[in-house]
Amino acid sequence: MRIFDPHIHMTSRTTDDYERMAAAGVRALVEPAFWLGQPRTNVGSFLDYFDSLVGWEPFRASQFGIRHHATMALNPKEANDPRCRGVLDVLPRYLEKDGVVAVGEIGYDSMTPEEDEVFAAQLALAVAHDLPALVHTPHRDKARGTERSLAVVAESGIEPGRVVIDHLNEVTVPLVRDTGCWLGFSIYPDTKMSPPRMVELLRRYGTERMLVNSAADWGRSDPLLTRATGEAMLAAGFSEDDVDRVLWRNPVEFYGQSGRLDLA
């Protein structure tokens, strides 16, 4: 089983996790820029973080035979902090870096006017830099947040097939399914989505444009739940080709639109 985790925060994980992931079949991943758990107070702290995503983390991953890619953005939570707004001015130079395969995570946290503005500005950057976009749906009021996200995407002019709407569940899948956007699912131990629930969604909606990730971060999460989902698919009667499509070929197709995937 070969696995491409399309959304995982390795900055929060140990080298032991890299070793376990490699043994489980993870060969490539995408690490989106995100909130680190406490407020950052100046743009310089973002620059150090972005530099690590294109420098240190690819090196760490390479020691275990895993190809590391990143997405760059000002995340929705910190879009509300005026001290962070200057990140929008420095993003363009990072969006030209090798290994940066999308703009993300962008979208909503609390659905504030500030988040509206930053979301739209970063979708414009995705269009300008010819990159896909990774959209984070809010943890609260998810259905309304997903509808609002889709409206902003439609207004931006970006091609829907270059957008993944992430952290979906049974309630929000029908909102996204016929929009042309890709559908992202985060598999967690207690929240978001579980392997059995994911299998049921794949039975109902099929494997086209479906991305399964672990989104493992500093909270309770598990970087091997992509593998567990593949095993659950096989146990439920899906073919090995189905599993390969969901866990490898789909993320390769989506992020391959950047022209920067390196899977040598």
mmCIF file of C-alpha atoms in Angstrom:
data_model
loop_
_atom_site.group_PDB
_atom_site.id
_atom_site.type_symbol
_atom_site.label_atom_id
_atom_site.label_comp_id
_atom_site.label_asym_id
_atom_site.label_seq_id
_atom_site.Cartn_x
_atom_site.Cartn_y
_atom_site.Cartn_z
ATOM 1 C CA MET A 1 0.000 0.000 0.000
ATOM 2 C CA ARG A 2 1.521 3.339 -1.059
ATOM 3 C CA ILE A 3 0.290 6.418 0.756
ATOM 4 C CA PHE A 4 0.448 10.142 0.024
ATOM 5 C CA ASP A 5 -0.836 12.055 3.058
ATOM 6 C CA PRO A 6 -2.238 15.285 1.556
ATOM 7 C CA HIS A 7 -2.532 17.160 4.871
ATOM 8 C CA ILE A 8 -0.313 16.487 7.882
ATOM 9 C CA HIS A 9 1.520 18.857 10.243
ATOM 10 C CA MET A 10 4.906 17.210 10.705
ATOM 11 C CA THR A 11 6.290 20.238 12.551
ATOM 12 C CA SER A 12 4.253 18.853 15.469
ATOM 13 C CA ARG A 13 5.525 15.271 15.126
ATOM 14 C CA THR A 14 8.698 13.449 16.118
ATOM 15 C CA THR A 15 11.206 11.617 13.974
ATOM 16 C CA ASP A 16 9.727 8.410 15.391
ATOM 17 C CA ASP A 17 6.527 9.345 13.563
ATOM 18 C CA TYR A 18 8.425 9.692 10.293
ATOM 19 C CA GLU A 19 9.908 6.244 10.831
ATOM 20 C CA ARG A 20 6.516 4.684 11.594
ATOM 21 C CA MET A 21 4.923 6.400 8.622
ATOM 22 C CA ALA A 22 7.594 5.151 6.241
ATOM 23 C CA ALA A 23 7.140 1.602 7.527
ATOM 24 C CA ALA A 24 3.362 1.930 7.002
ATOM 25 C CA GLY A 25 3.756 2.905 3.337
ATOM 26 C CA VAL A 26 3.778 6.709 3.463
ATOM 27 C CA ARG A 27 6.019 7.847 0.611
ATOM 28 C CA ALA A 28 4.992 11.482 0.227
ATOM 29 C CA LEU A 29 3.089 14.156 2.118
ATOM 30 C CA VAL A 30 1.933 17.762 2.074
ATOM 31 C CA GLU A 31 2.357 19.921 5.168
ATOM 32 C CA PRO A 32 0.072 22.978 5.208
ATOM 33 C CA ALA A 33 1.089 26.068 7.128
ATOM 34 C CA PHE A 34 -1.190 26.362 10.166
ATOM 35 C CA TRP A 35 -1.735 27.783 13.628
ATOM 36 C CA LEU A 36 0.927 26.524 16.061
ATOM 37 C CA GLY A 37 -1.239 26.535 19.180
ATOM 38 C CA GLN A 38 -0.559 29.999 20.532
ATOM 39 C CA PRO A 39 -0.631 33.450 18.933
ATOM 40 C CA ARG A 40 2.353 34.613 16.914
ATOM 41 C CA THR A 41 3.049 38.248 17.643
ATOM 42 C CA ASN A 42 4.936 39.411 14.543
ATOM 43 C CA VAL A 43 5.537 38.600 10.910
ATOM 44 C CA GLY A 44 9.094 37.471 11.640
ATOM 45 C CA SER A 45 7.852 34.428 13.525
ATOM 46 C CA PHE A 46 5.929 33.375 10.403
ATOM 47 C CA LEU A 47 9.029 33.768 8.256
ATOM 48 C CA ASP A 48 11.009 31.430 10.506
ATOM 49 C CA TYR A 49 8.148 28.926 10.363
ATOM 50 C CA PHE A 50 7.777 29.149 6.584
ATOM 51 C CA ASP A 51 11.523 28.702 6.174
ATOM 52 C CA SER A 52 11.356 25.497 8.214
ATOM 53 C CA LEU A 53 8.587 24.161 5.965
ATOM 54 C CA VAL A 54 10.742 24.500 2.857
ATOM 55 C CA GLY A 55 14.059 23.630 4.501
ATOM 56 C CA TRP A 56 14.220 21.643 7.706
ATOM 57 C CA GLU A 57 11.100 19.490 7.331
ATOM 58 C CA PRO A 58 11.928 18.260 3.808
ATOM 59 C CA PHE A 59 15.337 17.226 5.162
ATOM 60 C CA ARG A 60 13.807 15.424 8.147
ATOM 61 C CA ALA A 61 11.388 13.576 5.880
ATOM 62 C CA SER A 62 14.088 12.622 3.382
ATOM 63 C CA GLN A 63 15.991 10.708 6.044
ATOM 64 C CA PHE A 64 13.133 8.196 6.006
ATOM 65 C CA GLY A 65 12.536 8.131 2.258
ATOM 66 C CA ILE A 66 9.482 10.399 2.421
ATOM 67 C CA ARG A 67 9.039 13.286 -0.024
ATOM 68 C CA HIS A 68 7.861 16.434 1.764
ATOM 69 C CA HIS A 69 5.864 19.256 0.143
ATOM 70 C CA ALA A 70 4.206 22.292 1.730
ATOM 71 C CA THR A 71 1.388 24.776 1.302
ATOM 72 C CA MET A 72 1.741 28.386 2.451
ATOM 73 C CA ALA A 73 -0.787 30.849 3.856
ATOM 74 C CA LEU A 74 -1.899 33.032 6.708
ATOM 75 C CA ASN A 75 -4.221 30.663 8.541
ATOM 76 C CA PRO A 76 -7.844 31.650 9.293
ATOM 77 C CA LYS A 77 -7.425 31.885 13.059
ATOM 78 C CA GLU A 78 -4.592 34.403 12.821
ATOM 79 C CA ALA A 79 -6.289 36.348 10.056
ATOM 80 C CA ASN A 80 -8.110 38.156 12.874
ATOM 81 C CA ASP A 81 -4.889 39.450 14.453
ATOM 82 C CA PRO A 82 -3.722 42.762 12.937
ATOM 83 C CA ARG A 83 -0.148 41.941 13.965
ATOM 84 C CA CYS A 84 -0.210 39.092 11.432
ATOM 85 C CA ARG A 85 -1.691 40.899 8.440
ATOM 86 C CA GLY A 86 1.757 41.694 7.042
ATOM 87 C CA VAL A 87 2.137 37.990 6.241
ATOM 88 C CA LEU A 88 0.097 38.646 3.086
ATOM 89 C CA ASP A 89 2.898 40.900 1.854
ATOM 90 C CA VAL A 90 5.601 38.238 2.201
ATOM 91 C CA LEU A 91 3.608 35.251 0.969
ATOM 92 C CA PRO A 92 4.290 35.799 -2.753
ATOM 93 C CA ARG A 93 7.989 34.960 -2.432
ATOM 94 C CA TYR A 94 7.172 31.699 -0.632
ATOM 95 C CA LEU A 95 4.549 30.783 -3.213
ATOM 96 C CA GLU A 96 7.361 30.651 -5.784
ATOM 97 C CA LYS A 97 9.436 28.138 -3.808
ATOM 98 C CA ASP A 98 10.137 24.617 -5.046
ATOM 99 C CA GLY A 99 8.058 22.139 -3.087
ATOM 100 C CA VAL A 100 5.247 24.631 -2.346
ATOM 101 C CA VAL A 101 2.274 23.005 -4.060
ATOM 102 C CA ALA A 102 -0.732 25.106 -2.963
ATOM 103 C CA VAL A 103 -1.985 28.112 -1.025
ATOM 104 C CA GLY A 104 -3.307 26.915 2.324
ATOM 105 C CA GLU A 105 -4.695 26.471 4.822
ATOM 106 C CA ILE A 106 -7.090 29.298 4.057
ATOM 107 C CA GLY A 107 -10.768 29.744 4.832
ATOM 108 C CA TYR A 108 -12.700 30.314 8.030
ATOM 109 C CA ASP A 109 -12.355 29.906 11.778
ATOM 110 C CA SER A 110 -15.012 32.232 13.232
ATOM 111 C CA MET A 111 -16.325 33.683 9.951
ATOM 112 C CA THR A 112 -15.386 37.275 10.739
ATOM 113 C CA PRO A 113 -15.100 40.176 8.256
ATOM 114 C CA GLU A 114 -11.309 39.976 8.674
ATOM 115 C CA GLU A 115 -11.376 36.314 7.664
ATOM 116 C CA ASP A 116 -13.532 37.202 4.642
ATOM 117 C CA GLU A 117 -10.909 39.680 3.476
ATOM 118 C CA VAL A 118 -7.894 37.431 4.031
ATOM 119 C CA PHE A 119 -9.604 34.414 2.463
ATOM 120 C CA ALA A 120 -10.424 36.349 -0.712
ATOM 121 C CA ALA A 121 -6.928 37.863 -0.869
ATOM 122 C CA GLN A 122 -5.274 34.447 -0.655
ATOM 123 C CA LEU A 123 -7.524 32.910 -3.286
ATOM 124 C CA ALA A 124 -6.384 35.780 -5.511
ATOM 125 C CA LEU A 125 -2.785 34.816 -4.737
ATOM 126 C CA ALA A 126 -3.545 31.226 -5.745
ATOM 127 C CA VAL A 127 -4.861 32.445 -9.083
ATOM 128 C CA ALA A 128 -1.929 34.811 -9.598
ATOM 129 C CA HIS A 129 0.646 32.103 -8.822
ATOM 130 C CA ASP A 130 -1.223 29.358 -10.705
ATOM 131 C CA LEU A 131 -1.495 27.181 -7.593
ATOM 132 C CA PRO A 132 -4.275 25.042 -6.133
ATOM 133 C CA ALA A 133 -5.917 26.115 -2.870
ATOM 134 C CA LEU A 134 -6.483 24.162 0.353
ATOM 135 C CA VAL A 135 -9.588 25.453 2.181
ATOM 136 C CA HIS A 136 -10.096 24.801 5.894
ATOM 137 C CA THR A 137 -13.743 24.543 6.950
ATOM 138 C CA PRO A 138 -14.485 25.858 10.460
ATOM 139 C CA HIS A 139 -14.837 23.556 13.444
ATOM 140 C CA ARG A 140 -18.008 25.359 14.572
ATOM 141 C CA ASP A 141 -21.134 25.929 12.478
ATOM 142 C CA LYS A 142 -19.532 23.755 9.824
ATOM 143 C CA ALA A 143 -22.425 23.629 7.357
ATOM 144 C CA ARG A 144 -22.773 27.410 7.201
ATOM 145 C CA GLY A 145 -18.986 27.773 7.055
ATOM 146 C CA THR A 146 -18.786 25.328 4.154
ATOM 147 C CA GLU A 147 -21.532 27.131 2.232
ATOM 148 C CA ARG A 148 -19.820 30.454 2.817
ATOM 149 C CA SER A 149 -16.460 29.015 1.750
ATOM 150 C CA LEU A 150 -17.944 27.737 -1.504
ATOM 151 C CA ALA A 151 -19.458 31.154 -2.191
ATOM 152 C CA VAL A 152 -16.091 32.873 -1.746
ATOM 153 C CA VAL A 153 -14.411 30.286 -3.970
ATOM 154 C CA ALA A 154 -17.039 30.897 -6.663
ATOM 155 C CA GLU A 155 -16.557 34.667 -6.429
ATOM 156 C CA SER A 156 -12.766 34.366 -6.714
ATOM 157 C CA GLY A 157 -12.775 32.979 -10.241
ATOM 158 C CA ILE A 158 -10.442 30.087 -9.357
ATOM 159 C CA GLU A 159 -11.260 26.861 -11.170
ATOM 160 C CA PRO A 160 -13.178 24.595 -8.723
ATOM 161 C CA GLY A 161 -11.044 21.602 -9.696
ATOM 162 C CA ARG A 162 -8.043 23.425 -8.242
ATOM 163 C CA VAL A 163 -9.667 23.723 -4.786
ATOM 164 C CA VAL A 164 -10.003 21.156 -2.012
ATOM 165 C CA ILE A 165 -12.599 21.814 0.692
ATOM 166 C CA ASP A 166 -11.148 20.062 3.721
ATOM 167 C CA HIS A 167 -12.331 18.641 7.071
ATOM 168 C CA LEU A 168 -15.659 17.524 5.611
ATOM 169 C CA ASN A 169 -18.170 15.204 7.275
ATOM 170 C CA GLU A 170 -21.507 13.533 6.521
ATOM 171 C CA VAL A 171 -23.361 16.849 6.772
ATOM 172 C CA THR A 172 -21.103 18.865 4.489
ATOM 173 C CA VAL A 173 -20.256 16.344 1.760
ATOM 174 C CA PRO A 174 -23.554 16.931 -0.126
ATOM 175 C CA LEU A 175 -22.815 20.675 -0.159
ATOM 176 C CA VAL A 176 -19.495 20.156 -1.953
ATOM 177 C CA ARG A 177 -20.005 17.035 -4.039
ATOM 178 C CA ASP A 178 -21.428 18.663 -7.170
ATOM 179 C CA THR A 179 -19.389 21.886 -7.110
ATOM 180 C CA GLY A 180 -16.350 20.521 -8.943
ATOM 181 C CA CYS A 181 -14.143 21.044 -5.891
ATOM 182 C CA TRP A 182 -12.168 18.212 -4.341
ATOM 183 C CA LEU A 183 -13.370 16.766 -1.026
ATOM 184 C CA GLY A 184 -10.954 16.422 1.901
ATOM 185 C CA PHE A 185 -11.438 14.293 5.019
ATOM 186 C CA SER A 186 -9.324 14.314 8.176
ATOM 187 C CA ILE A 187 -9.201 10.993 10.029
ATOM 188 C CA TYR A 188 -8.864 11.497 13.791
ATOM 189 C CA PRO A 189 -9.020 9.236 16.861
ATOM 190 C CA ASP A 190 -12.046 10.952 18.458
ATOM 191 C CA THR A 191 -13.214 13.830 16.268
ATOM 192 C CA LYS A 192 -13.681 14.827 12.613
ATOM 193 C CA MET A 193 -13.828 11.458 10.777
ATOM 194 C CA SER A 194 -13.059 7.792 11.551
ATOM 195 C CA PRO A 195 -12.005 5.011 9.148
ATOM 196 C CA PRO A 196 -15.398 3.218 9.323
ATOM 197 C CA ARG A 197 -17.295 6.465 8.663
ATOM 198 C CA MET A 198 -14.919 7.264 5.799
ATOM 199 C CA VAL A 199 -15.583 3.857 4.252
ATOM 200 C CA GLU A 200 -19.318 4.506 4.342
ATOM 201 C CA LEU A 201 -18.830 7.857 2.604
ATOM 202 C CA LEU A 202 -16.707 6.214 -0.096
ATOM 203 C CA ARG A 203 -19.401 3.578 -0.594
ATOM 204 C CA ARG A 204 -22.031 6.288 -1.004
ATOM 205 C CA TYR A 205 -20.142 8.863 -3.061
ATOM 206 C CA GLY A 206 -17.369 6.885 -4.753
ATOM 207 C CA THR A 207 -13.634 7.538 -4.879
ATOM 208 C CA GLU A 208 -13.492 10.387 -7.420
ATOM 209 C CA ARG A 209 -12.014 13.669 -6.085
ATOM 210 C CA MET A 210 -11.780 12.219 -2.556
ATOM 211 C CA LEU A 211 -8.697 13.038 -0.437
ATOM 212 C CA VAL A 212 -8.062 11.256 2.863
ATOM 213 C CA ASN A 213 -5.571 12.762 5.317
ATOM 214 C CA SER A 214 -4.465 12.360 8.914
ATOM 215 C CA ALA A 215 -4.057 16.133 9.560
ATOM 216 C CA ALA A 216 -1.905 14.994 12.491
ATOM 217 C CA ASP A 217 -0.843 17.963 14.602
ATOM 218 C CA TRP A 218 -0.079 18.893 18.215
ATOM 219 C CA GLY A 219 -3.476 17.658 19.435
ATOM 220 C CA ARG A 220 -4.603 14.069 19.859
ATOM 221 C CA SER A 221 -4.128 12.656 16.389
ATOM 222 C CA ASP A 222 -2.515 9.716 14.591
ATOM 223 C CA PRO A 223 -0.328 9.908 11.456
ATOM 224 C CA LEU A 224 -1.110 6.264 10.633
ATOM 225 C CA LEU A 225 -4.865 6.693 10.233
ATOM 226 C CA THR A 226 -4.452 6.987 6.459
ATOM 227 C CA ARG A 227 -3.145 3.419 6.529
ATOM 228 C CA ALA A 228 -5.994 2.371 8.842
ATOM 229 C CA THR A 229 -8.485 3.817 6.361
ATOM 230 C CA GLY A 230 -6.927 1.841 3.518
ATOM 231 C CA GLU A 231 -7.142 -1.337 5.559
ATOM 232 C CA ALA A 232 -10.772 -0.586 6.430
ATOM 233 C CA MET A 233 -11.520 -0.101 2.727
ATOM 234 C CA LEU A 234 -10.027 -3.499 1.884
ATOM 235 C CA ALA A 235 -11.944 -5.175 4.707
ATOM 236 C CA ALA A 236 -15.156 -3.601 3.364
ATOM 237 C CA GLY A 237 -14.625 -5.042 -0.113
ATOM 238 C CA PHE A 238 -12.924 -2.175 -1.929
ATOM 239 C CA SER A 239 -10.185 -3.259 -4.333
ATOM 240 C CA GLU A 240 -6.492 -2.533 -4.000
ATOM 241 C CA ASP A 241 -6.907 -0.230 -6.996
ATOM 242 C CA ASP A 242 -9.617 1.718 -5.121
ATOM 243 C CA VAL A 243 -7.294 2.120 -2.156
ATOM 244 C CA ASP A 244 -4.425 3.231 -4.391
ATOM 245 C CA ARG A 245 -6.665 5.792 -6.039
ATOM 246 C CA VAL A 246 -7.795 7.331 -2.736
ATOM 247 C CA LEU A 247 -4.474 7.181 -0.890
ATOM 248 C CA TRP A 248 -2.075 7.882 -3.748
ATOM 249 C CA ARG A 249 -3.374 8.790 -7.187
ATOM 250 C CA ASN A 250 -5.960 11.341 -6.016
ATOM 251 C CA PRO A 251 -3.527 13.496 -4.014
ATOM 252 C CA VAL A 252 -0.962 13.200 -6.800
ATOM 253 C CA GLU A 253 -3.566 14.406 -9.299
ATOM 254 C CA PHE A 254 -4.724 17.299 -7.134
ATOM 255 C CA TYR A 255 -1.346 18.663 -6.063
ATOM 256 C CA GLY A 256 0.200 17.761 -9.403
ATOM 257 C CA GLN A 257 -1.694 20.756 -10.774
ATOM 258 C CA SER A 258 0.990 22.911 -9.145
ATOM 259 C CA GLY A 259 3.644 21.508 -11.485
ATOM 260 C CA ARG A 260 5.935 21.110 -8.474
ATOM 261 C CA LEU A 261 5.381 17.599 -7.161
ATOM 262 C CA ASP A 262 8.648 15.695 -6.913
ATOM 263 C CA LEU A 263 8.021 11.989 -6.405
ATOM 264 C CA ALA A 264 11.340 10.695 -7.720
#
